[in-house]
């Protein structure tokens, strides 16, 4: 029983951590649910159900901030773009259909754990990647071999799982960059093939493109390992530093017209750490990576969690800017996606 309580708390922890990475800073928790959380934490700690206020903070539930919450509710904004409204049922995220094989149901949510600061052995210094001469295909094939044979990368792959190099065309005009492979990705060896990937694929289709016409990569080439068989955590700074030369080399080969940085980790990896560079503030604004225009936007998993037309529109507007930048035709229908009727 306690195991289940712990699993639920860990799941909550991961959801909150993921929201935070996506730029969400506040969530709404009813007094009733807060009491349940306190009681659960107290049970785990072997204390009485009347645990101190601190218990809820320990599992990172929204910090109380000044304001006037609705009666019986700690109503905290998560962002102006994604206002949690517990009274309103969430709409599913629906981007235009792209193929009949899309899965009807998402796989069960993994049980998460708190992200540790560092896991496993310290990593060696970041590798130096010197690309050979040759055309894009030759260089990418060389880089793929280099990454998939890298002893440090290989050390971080669990038996039966795969490193995730990247996919798409070397001639892509748009390079989508995510955070790290998850469970589905390390099984397939391909980025964005799980639930977040399904959504990204729909977004790409809504732009009038296919996965084969763009390039999709990640900051990390391996799935950051967990002390449990399931769950995800964001990469540490050391892990990101180790993998970044590979991503930089991919970008050097592709030289896309635009990079789309999906979520806080991709933004930090490509633009460098900066606490002032919060995604809620900078998404939709052009940045640059090595002279390549870079558009920061929310990670697709943000849309899975905040599937309102409003949040979809926010991401879509960022992507309309990308389409305009590279001269992709934008139909009136596309321009109007997710606008309030
Ligand atoms: N999330 C990412 O950031 N990358 C993936 O490849 C899958 C999920």
mmCIF file of C-alpha atoms and ligand atoms in Angstrom:
data_model
loop_
_atom_site.group_PDB
_atom_site.id
_atom_site.type_symbol
_atom_site.label_atom_id
_atom_site.label_comp_id
_atom_site.label_asym_id
_atom_site.label_seq_id
_atom_site.Cartn_x
_atom_site.Cartn_y
_atom_site.Cartn_z
ATOM 1 C CA UNK A 1 0.000 0.000 0.000
ATOM 2 C CA UNK A 2 2.763 2.407 0.974
ATOM 3 C CA UNK A 3 4.477 1.449 -2.252
ATOM 4 C CA UNK A 4 1.450 2.680 -4.162
ATOM 5 C CA UNK A 5 1.361 5.919 -2.204
ATOM 6 C CA UNK A 6 5.027 6.435 -2.960
ATOM 7 C CA UNK A 7 4.468 5.650 -6.648
ATOM 8 C CA UNK A 8 1.618 8.196 -6.853
ATOM 9 C CA UNK A 9 3.710 10.841 -5.132
ATOM 10 C CA UNK A 10 6.609 10.129 -7.434
ATOM 11 C CA UNK A 11 4.313 10.407 -10.427
ATOM 12 C CA UNK A 12 3.106 13.753 -9.167
ATOM 13 C CA UNK A 13 6.696 14.810 -8.618
ATOM 14 C CA UNK A 14 7.584 14.006 -12.212
ATOM 15 C CA UNK A 15 4.551 15.774 -13.609
ATOM 16 C CA UNK A 16 5.436 18.884 -11.613
ATOM 17 C CA UNK A 17 9.105 18.691 -12.611
ATOM 18 C CA UNK A 18 8.139 18.347 -16.250
ATOM 19 C CA UNK A 19 5.768 21.300 -16.014
ATOM 20 C CA UNK A 20 8.533 23.347 -14.431
ATOM 21 C CA UNK A 21 10.918 22.469 -17.236
ATOM 22 C CA UNK A 22 8.274 23.573 -19.693
ATOM 23 C CA UNK A 23 8.131 26.955 -18.029
ATOM 24 C CA UNK A 24 5.132 26.425 -15.809
ATOM 25 C CA UNK A 25 5.660 27.985 -12.405
ATOM 26 C CA UNK A 26 2.326 27.642 -10.648
ATOM 27 C CA UNK A 27 -0.370 25.019 -10.450
ATOM 28 C CA UNK A 28 -3.783 24.996 -8.835
ATOM 29 C CA UNK A 29 -4.334 22.615 -5.917
ATOM 30 C CA UNK A 30 -7.607 22.462 -4.041
ATOM 31 C CA UNK A 31 -7.500 22.485 -0.230
ATOM 32 C CA UNK A 32 -8.991 19.009 -0.342
ATOM 33 C CA UNK A 33 -6.223 17.637 -2.529
ATOM 34 C CA UNK A 34 -3.601 19.460 -0.530
ATOM 35 C CA UNK A 35 -4.899 17.740 2.602
ATOM 36 C CA UNK A 36 -4.696 14.381 0.813
ATOM 37 C CA UNK A 37 -1.124 15.104 -0.215
ATOM 38 C CA UNK A 38 -0.117 16.061 3.291
ATOM 39 C CA UNK A 39 -1.676 12.909 4.602
ATOM 40 C CA UNK A 40 0.120 10.761 1.994
ATOM 41 C CA UNK A 41 3.479 12.339 2.749
ATOM 42 C CA UNK A 42 2.865 11.922 6.469
ATOM 43 C CA UNK A 43 2.095 8.227 5.985
ATOM 44 C CA UNK A 44 5.336 7.759 4.119
ATOM 45 C CA UNK A 45 7.203 9.565 6.826
ATOM 46 C CA UNK A 46 5.460 7.466 9.475
ATOM 47 C CA UNK A 47 3.834 10.534 10.973
ATOM 48 C CA UNK A 48 0.223 11.341 11.740
ATOM 49 C CA UNK A 49 -2.047 12.543 8.949
ATOM 50 C CA UNK A 50 -1.877 16.028 10.358
ATOM 51 C CA UNK A 51 1.543 16.616 8.882
ATOM 52 C CA UNK A 52 3.013 20.104 8.930
ATOM 53 C CA UNK A 53 2.505 22.452 5.980
ATOM 54 C CA UNK A 54 6.089 21.662 4.930
ATOM 55 C CA UNK A 55 5.099 18.181 3.785
ATOM 56 C CA UNK A 56 3.270 19.481 0.789
ATOM 57 C CA UNK A 57 6.169 21.754 -0.091
ATOM 58 C CA UNK A 58 8.499 18.756 0.052
ATOM 59 C CA UNK A 59 6.813 17.240 -2.936
ATOM 60 C CA UNK A 60 6.985 20.548 -4.767
ATOM 61 C CA UNK A 61 3.332 21.395 -4.877
ATOM 62 C CA UNK A 62 2.881 25.037 -5.889
ATOM 63 C CA UNK A 63 4.450 27.443 -3.475
ATOM 64 C CA UNK A 64 1.883 29.701 -1.942
ATOM 65 C CA UNK A 65 2.231 33.156 -3.354
ATOM 66 C CA UNK A 66 0.495 36.367 -2.418
ATOM 67 C CA UNK A 67 -2.870 36.803 -4.057
ATOM 68 C CA UNK A 68 -6.462 36.079 -3.397
ATOM 69 C CA UNK A 69 -7.283 32.507 -4.254
ATOM 70 C CA UNK A 70 -10.841 31.432 -4.746
ATOM 71 C CA UNK A 71 -12.467 30.117 -1.588
ATOM 72 C CA UNK A 72 -11.274 26.638 -0.698
ATOM 73 C CA UNK A 73 -8.679 26.658 -3.446
ATOM 74 C CA UNK A 74 -5.108 27.731 -3.856
ATOM 75 C CA UNK A 75 -5.626 29.170 -7.269
ATOM 76 C CA UNK A 76 -2.197 29.859 -8.727
ATOM 77 C CA UNK A 77 -1.582 30.721 -12.325
ATOM 78 C CA UNK A 78 0.752 28.402 -14.135
ATOM 79 C CA UNK A 79 1.311 30.839 -16.951
ATOM 80 C CA UNK A 80 -0.814 33.379 -18.724
ATOM 81 C CA UNK A 81 -0.875 30.992 -21.654
ATOM 82 C CA UNK A 82 -1.944 27.933 -19.771
ATOM 83 C CA UNK A 83 -4.330 28.815 -17.054
ATOM 84 C CA UNK A 84 -5.375 25.736 -15.107
ATOM 85 C CA UNK A 85 -9.095 25.766 -14.724
ATOM 86 C CA UNK A 86 -10.163 22.854 -12.567
ATOM 87 C CA UNK A 87 -13.805 23.643 -13.318
ATOM 88 C CA UNK A 88 -13.343 23.144 -17.040
ATOM 89 C CA UNK A 89 -12.626 19.701 -18.431
ATOM 90 C CA UNK A 90 -9.478 19.538 -20.509
ATOM 91 C CA UNK A 91 -9.850 19.316 -24.228
ATOM 92 C CA UNK A 92 -7.734 16.737 -26.004
ATOM 93 C CA UNK A 93 -4.955 18.103 -28.165
ATOM 94 C CA UNK A 94 -6.110 17.688 -31.751
ATOM 95 C CA UNK A 95 -3.783 18.611 -34.540
ATOM 96 C CA UNK A 96 -4.831 17.693 -38.074
ATOM 97 C CA UNK A 97 -4.825 13.961 -38.629
ATOM 98 C CA UNK A 98 -1.796 12.650 -40.459
ATOM 99 C CA UNK A 99 -2.175 8.942 -40.684
ATOM 100 C CA UNK A 100 -4.791 6.344 -39.898
ATOM 101 C CA UNK A 101 -2.312 4.295 -37.843
ATOM 102 C CA UNK A 102 -2.069 6.816 -35.037
ATOM 103 C CA UNK A 103 -2.505 5.088 -31.779
ATOM 104 C CA UNK A 104 -5.857 5.580 -30.132
ATOM 105 C CA UNK A 105 -4.514 5.399 -26.607
ATOM 106 C CA UNK A 106 -1.356 6.633 -24.986
ATOM 107 C CA UNK A 107 0.691 4.124 -23.036
ATOM 108 C CA UNK A 108 0.434 4.220 -19.281
ATOM 109 C CA UNK A 109 2.283 7.065 -17.633
ATOM 110 C CA UNK A 110 5.642 6.010 -16.232
ATOM 111 C CA UNK A 111 6.162 6.124 -12.512
ATOM 112 C CA UNK A 112 8.607 8.928 -11.880
ATOM 113 C CA UNK A 113 11.139 9.688 -9.212
ATOM 114 C CA UNK A 114 12.692 12.915 -8.070
ATOM 115 C CA UNK A 115 15.401 14.040 -10.444
ATOM 116 C CA UNK A 116 18.774 13.480 -8.813
ATOM 117 C CA UNK A 117 21.516 16.025 -9.316
ATOM 118 C CA UNK A 118 23.945 13.480 -10.681
ATOM 119 C CA UNK A 119 23.687 9.785 -11.320
ATOM 120 C CA UNK A 120 26.370 7.206 -11.802
ATOM 121 C CA UNK A 121 30.046 7.743 -12.465
ATOM 122 C CA UNK A 122 31.342 11.203 -13.345
ATOM 123 C CA UNK A 123 31.478 11.702 -17.087
ATOM 124 C CA UNK A 124 34.694 12.267 -19.027
ATOM 125 C CA UNK A 125 35.252 15.687 -20.603
ATOM 126 C CA UNK A 126 33.035 16.575 -23.566
ATOM 127 C CA UNK A 127 34.230 14.774 -26.690
ATOM 128 C CA UNK A 128 35.894 16.665 -29.478
ATOM 129 C CA UNK A 129 34.072 15.975 -32.717
ATOM 130 C CA UNK A 130 35.994 16.744 -35.884
ATOM 131 C CA UNK A 131 33.807 16.065 -38.875
ATOM 132 C CA UNK A 132 35.405 14.546 -41.966
ATOM 133 C CA UNK A 133 35.259 16.221 -45.353
ATOM 134 C CA UNK A 134 32.467 15.083 -47.614
ATOM 135 C CA UNK A 135 28.849 15.670 -48.484
ATOM 136 C CA UNK A 136 26.135 15.938 -45.876
ATOM 137 C CA UNK A 137 25.137 12.275 -46.105
ATOM 138 C CA UNK A 138 28.696 11.029 -45.720
ATOM 139 C CA UNK A 139 29.363 13.296 -42.785
ATOM 140 C CA UNK A 140 26.102 12.380 -41.044
ATOM 141 C CA UNK A 141 26.773 8.675 -41.538
ATOM 142 C CA UNK A 142 30.240 9.177 -40.022
ATOM 143 C CA UNK A 143 28.767 11.070 -37.082
ATOM 144 C CA UNK A 144 26.113 8.422 -36.484
ATOM 145 C CA UNK A 145 28.819 5.747 -36.270
ATOM 146 C CA UNK A 146 30.873 7.987 -34.005
ATOM 147 C CA UNK A 147 27.969 8.506 -31.581
ATOM 148 C CA UNK A 148 26.628 4.960 -31.655
ATOM 149 C CA UNK A 149 30.129 3.645 -30.962
ATOM 150 C CA UNK A 150 31.037 6.155 -28.291
ATOM 151 C CA UNK A 151 32.069 4.194 -25.180
ATOM 152 C CA UNK A 152 30.598 6.746 -22.770
ATOM 153 C CA UNK A 153 27.299 6.855 -24.613
ATOM 154 C CA UNK A 154 27.210 3.065 -24.736
ATOM 155 C CA UNK A 155 27.893 2.836 -21.004
ATOM 156 C CA UNK A 156 24.657 4.706 -20.410
ATOM 157 C CA UNK A 157 22.408 2.425 -22.410
ATOM 158 C CA UNK A 158 20.604 -0.334 -20.570
ATOM 159 C CA UNK A 159 20.799 -3.848 -22.020
ATOM 160 C CA UNK A 160 18.401 -4.256 -24.917
ATOM 161 C CA UNK A 161 17.952 -0.485 -25.290
ATOM 162 C CA UNK A 162 19.412 1.879 -27.871
ATOM 163 C CA UNK A 163 21.155 5.193 -28.205
ATOM 164 C CA UNK A 164 19.057 7.743 -30.060
ATOM 165 C CA UNK A 165 21.045 9.630 -32.662
ATOM 166 C CA UNK A 166 18.477 11.627 -34.623
ATOM 167 C CA UNK A 167 16.322 11.247 -37.675
ATOM 168 C CA UNK A 168 15.261 13.064 -40.819
ATOM 169 C CA UNK A 169 16.998 14.546 -43.787
ATOM 170 C CA UNK A 170 20.391 16.235 -43.784
ATOM 171 C CA UNK A 171 18.837 18.761 -46.174
ATOM 172 C CA UNK A 172 16.172 19.805 -43.681
ATOM 173 C CA UNK A 173 15.260 23.470 -43.464
ATOM 174 C CA UNK A 174 13.898 22.973 -39.957
ATOM 175 C CA UNK A 175 15.759 21.195 -37.161
ATOM 176 C CA UNK A 176 13.546 20.289 -34.201
ATOM 177 C CA UNK A 177 15.541 19.790 -31.030
ATOM 178 C CA UNK A 178 14.105 18.116 -27.932
ATOM 179 C CA UNK A 179 15.505 17.115 -24.566
ATOM 180 C CA UNK A 180 16.308 13.412 -24.317
ATOM 181 C CA UNK A 181 14.967 10.060 -25.370
ATOM 182 C CA UNK A 182 12.267 8.515 -23.224
ATOM 183 C CA UNK A 183 11.224 4.891 -22.835
ATOM 184 C CA UNK A 184 9.769 4.470 -26.321
ATOM 185 C CA UNK A 185 12.662 6.290 -27.956
ATOM 186 C CA UNK A 186 15.363 4.171 -26.308
ATOM 187 C CA UNK A 187 13.465 1.056 -27.330
ATOM 188 C CA UNK A 188 13.118 2.158 -30.965
ATOM 189 C CA UNK A 189 16.395 4.064 -31.231
ATOM 190 C CA UNK A 190 14.469 6.966 -32.787
ATOM 191 C CA UNK A 191 13.610 10.365 -31.326
ATOM 192 C CA UNK A 192 10.062 11.465 -30.588
ATOM 193 C CA UNK A 193 8.208 8.222 -31.156
ATOM 194 C CA UNK A 194 6.322 8.137 -27.829
ATOM 195 C CA UNK A 195 3.304 10.248 -26.862
ATOM 196 C CA UNK A 196 5.212 13.547 -27.165
ATOM 197 C CA UNK A 197 6.484 12.338 -30.525
ATOM 198 C CA UNK A 198 3.001 11.617 -31.802
ATOM 199 C CA UNK A 199 2.109 15.181 -31.045
ATOM 200 C CA UNK A 200 5.277 16.543 -32.643
ATOM 201 C CA UNK A 201 4.548 14.488 -35.759
ATOM 202 C CA UNK A 202 1.067 16.027 -35.908
ATOM 203 C CA UNK A 203 2.500 19.496 -35.459
ATOM 204 C CA UNK A 204 4.957 18.895 -38.302
ATOM 205 C CA UNK A 205 2.069 17.650 -40.458
ATOM 206 C CA UNK A 206 0.041 20.739 -39.572
ATOM 207 C CA UNK A 207 2.946 22.759 -40.970
ATOM 208 C CA UNK A 208 2.512 20.872 -44.241
ATOM 209 C CA UNK A 209 5.627 18.731 -43.742
ATOM 210 C CA UNK A 210 6.533 15.176 -42.836
ATOM 211 C CA UNK A 211 9.104 13.851 -40.390
ATOM 212 C CA UNK A 212 11.201 12.859 -43.392
ATOM 213 C CA UNK A 213 11.365 16.464 -44.579
ATOM 214 C CA UNK A 214 12.750 17.874 -41.322
ATOM 215 C CA UNK A 215 15.479 16.821 -38.899
ATOM 216 C CA UNK A 216 14.625 15.731 -35.358
ATOM 217 C CA UNK A 217 17.262 15.446 -32.657
ATOM 218 C CA UNK A 218 17.784 15.804 -28.951
ATOM 219 C CA UNK A 219 20.264 17.348 -26.567
ATOM 220 C CA UNK A 220 20.906 13.872 -25.102
ATOM 221 C CA UNK A 221 21.751 10.766 -27.068
ATOM 222 C CA UNK A 222 20.872 8.415 -24.226
ATOM 223 C CA UNK A 223 17.914 8.314 -21.888
ATOM 224 C CA UNK A 224 19.041 9.772 -18.570
ATOM 225 C CA UNK A 225 19.134 6.739 -16.352
ATOM 226 C CA UNK A 226 16.869 6.349 -13.386
ATOM 227 C CA UNK A 227 17.276 4.394 -10.185
ATOM 228 C CA UNK A 228 13.942 2.777 -11.080
ATOM 229 C CA UNK A 229 13.050 0.784 -14.202
ATOM 230 C CA UNK A 230 10.592 3.442 -15.342
ATOM 231 C CA UNK A 231 10.324 7.219 -15.232
ATOM 232 C CA UNK A 232 12.160 10.112 -16.805
ATOM 233 C CA UNK A 233 14.283 12.905 -15.470
ATOM 234 C CA UNK A 234 15.854 15.932 -17.086
ATOM 235 C CA UNK A 235 19.550 15.570 -17.905
ATOM 236 C CA UNK A 236 22.119 17.051 -15.568
ATOM 237 C CA UNK A 237 24.372 19.893 -16.720
ATOM 238 C CA UNK A 238 27.258 17.413 -16.958
ATOM 239 C CA UNK A 239 25.262 15.031 -19.146
ATOM 240 C CA UNK A 240 24.176 17.864 -21.397
ATOM 241 C CA UNK A 241 27.752 19.120 -21.692
ATOM 242 C CA UNK A 242 28.925 15.655 -22.713
ATOM 243 C CA UNK A 243 26.306 15.186 -25.433
ATOM 244 C CA UNK A 244 26.204 18.708 -26.826
ATOM 245 C CA UNK A 245 29.192 18.365 -29.206
ATOM 246 C CA UNK A 246 27.258 15.639 -31.026
ATOM 247 C CA UNK A 247 24.224 17.860 -31.458
ATOM 248 C CA UNK A 248 26.411 20.773 -32.549
ATOM 249 C CA UNK A 249 27.979 18.526 -35.178
ATOM 250 C CA UNK A 250 24.525 17.456 -36.400
ATOM 251 C CA UNK A 251 23.584 21.108 -36.713
ATOM 252 C CA UNK A 252 26.830 21.880 -38.516
ATOM 253 C CA UNK A 253 26.053 19.193 -41.074
ATOM 254 C CA UNK A 254 22.403 20.095 -41.624
ATOM 255 C CA UNK A 255 22.821 23.885 -41.368
ATOM 256 C CA UNK A 256 19.029 24.264 -41.251
ATOM 257 C CA UNK A 257 17.349 27.576 -41.974
ATOM 258 C CA UNK A 258 15.716 27.427 -38.550
ATOM 259 C CA UNK A 259 16.144 25.524 -35.299
ATOM 260 C CA UNK A 260 13.053 24.944 -33.185
ATOM 261 C CA UNK A 261 14.118 24.425 -29.568
ATOM 262 C CA UNK A 262 11.400 22.403 -27.868
ATOM 263 C CA UNK A 263 11.218 23.108 -24.158
ATOM 264 C CA UNK A 264 13.491 24.461 -21.479
ATOM 265 C CA UNK A 265 16.254 21.827 -21.751
ATOM 266 C CA UNK A 266 16.698 22.344 -25.498
ATOM 267 C CA UNK A 267 16.730 26.098 -24.996
ATOM 268 C CA UNK A 268 19.310 25.854 -22.220
ATOM 269 C CA UNK A 269 21.449 23.405 -24.171
ATOM 270 C CA UNK A 270 21.521 25.517 -27.317
ATOM 271 C CA UNK A 271 21.538 29.023 -25.871
ATOM 272 C CA UNK A 272 23.319 28.355 -22.581
ATOM 273 C CA UNK A 273 21.996 28.511 -19.036
ATOM 274 C CA UNK A 274 20.302 31.747 -18.099
ATOM 275 C CA UNK A 275 17.717 31.911 -15.327
ATOM 276 C CA UNK A 276 16.286 35.046 -16.948
ATOM 277 C CA UNK A 277 15.555 33.130 -20.133
ATOM 278 C CA UNK A 278 12.299 31.557 -19.053
ATOM 279 C CA UNK A 279 10.359 29.840 -21.784
ATOM 280 C CA UNK A 280 7.134 31.604 -20.857
ATOM 281 C CA UNK A 281 8.921 34.870 -21.577
ATOM 282 C CA UNK A 282 11.044 34.075 -24.614
ATOM 283 C CA UNK A 283 9.006 31.617 -26.670
ATOM 284 C CA UNK A 284 8.035 33.067 -30.031
ATOM 285 C CA UNK A 285 11.039 35.408 -30.120
ATOM 286 C CA UNK A 286 13.891 34.832 -32.534
ATOM 287 C CA UNK A 287 17.248 33.872 -31.045
ATOM 288 C CA UNK A 288 20.322 32.514 -32.800
ATOM 289 C CA UNK A 289 22.589 29.508 -32.491
ATOM 290 C CA UNK A 290 25.857 29.861 -34.422
ATOM 291 C CA UNK A 291 24.152 32.278 -36.781
ATOM 292 C CA UNK A 292 21.135 30.015 -37.326
ATOM 293 C CA UNK A 293 17.784 31.560 -36.342
ATOM 294 C CA UNK A 294 16.393 29.683 -33.361
ATOM 295 C CA UNK A 295 12.774 29.698 -32.274
ATOM 296 C CA UNK A 296 12.162 28.641 -28.673
ATOM 297 C CA UNK A 297 8.781 27.117 -28.003
ATOM 298 C CA UNK A 298 7.119 24.754 -25.582
ATOM 299 C CA UNK A 299 7.853 21.035 -25.600
ATOM 300 C CA UNK A 300 5.019 18.965 -27.121
ATOM 301 C CA UNK A 301 4.465 17.333 -23.733
ATOM 302 C CA UNK A 302 3.371 20.747 -22.501
ATOM 303 C CA UNK A 303 0.490 20.511 -24.928
ATOM 304 C CA UNK A 304 -0.323 17.016 -23.719
ATOM 305 C CA UNK A 305 -0.753 18.480 -20.279
ATOM 306 C CA UNK A 306 -2.328 21.785 -21.248
ATOM 307 C CA UNK A 307 -4.406 20.769 -24.207
ATOM 308 C CA UNK A 308 -6.525 23.876 -24.417
ATOM 309 C CA UNK A 309 -7.018 25.714 -27.685
ATOM 310 C CA UNK A 310 -5.272 28.624 -26.055
ATOM 311 C CA UNK A 311 -2.038 26.736 -25.332
ATOM 312 C CA UNK A 312 -2.130 25.072 -28.748
ATOM 313 C CA UNK A 313 -2.498 28.493 -30.322
ATOM 314 C CA UNK A 314 0.518 29.790 -28.401
ATOM 315 C CA UNK A 315 2.751 27.050 -29.812
ATOM 316 C CA UNK A 316 1.141 27.333 -33.236
ATOM 317 C CA UNK A 317 1.878 31.062 -33.417
ATOM 318 C CA UNK A 318 5.547 30.337 -32.687
ATOM 319 C CA UNK A 319 5.514 27.833 -35.530
ATOM 320 C CA UNK A 320 3.709 30.166 -37.922
ATOM 321 C CA UNK A 321 6.693 32.483 -37.426
ATOM 322 C CA UNK A 322 8.985 29.592 -38.348
ATOM 323 C CA UNK A 323 6.949 28.854 -41.474
ATOM 324 C CA UNK A 324 7.027 32.495 -42.501
ATOM 325 C CA UNK A 325 10.768 32.703 -41.857
ATOM 326 C CA UNK A 326 11.540 29.916 -44.297
ATOM 327 C CA UNK A 327 8.916 30.929 -46.828
ATOM 328 C CA UNK A 328 6.593 27.970 -46.313
ATOM 329 C CA UNK A 329 3.137 28.747 -47.645
ATOM 330 C CA UNK A 330 0.611 29.383 -44.879
ATOM 331 C CA UNK A 331 -3.012 28.900 -45.891
ATOM 332 C CA UNK A 332 -5.833 30.872 -44.308
ATOM 333 C CA UNK A 333 -6.986 27.646 -42.741
ATOM 334 C CA UNK A 334 -3.556 27.061 -41.184
ATOM 335 C CA UNK A 335 -3.386 30.662 -40.026
ATOM 336 C CA UNK A 336 -6.681 30.219 -38.254
ATOM 337 C CA UNK A 337 -5.877 27.002 -36.377
ATOM 338 C CA UNK A 338 -6.955 27.138 -32.724
ATOM 339 C CA UNK A 339 -8.303 30.656 -32.909
ATOM 340 C CA UNK A 340 -11.432 31.221 -30.846
ATOM 341 C CA UNK A 341 -14.409 31.083 -33.202
HETATM 342 N N1 LIG B 1 11.031 14.020 -25.511
HETATM 343 C C1 LIG B 1 12.142 14.551 -26.043
HETATM 344 O O1 LIG B 1 12.532 15.654 -25.672
HETATM 345 N N2 LIG B 1 12.789 13.847 -26.969
HETATM 346 C C2 LIG B 1 12.369 12.681 -27.405
HETATM 347 O O2 LIG B 1 13.009 12.105 -28.272
HETATM 348 C C3 LIG B 1 11.198 12.155 -26.849
HETATM 349 C C4 LIG B 1 10.543 12.837 -25.908
#
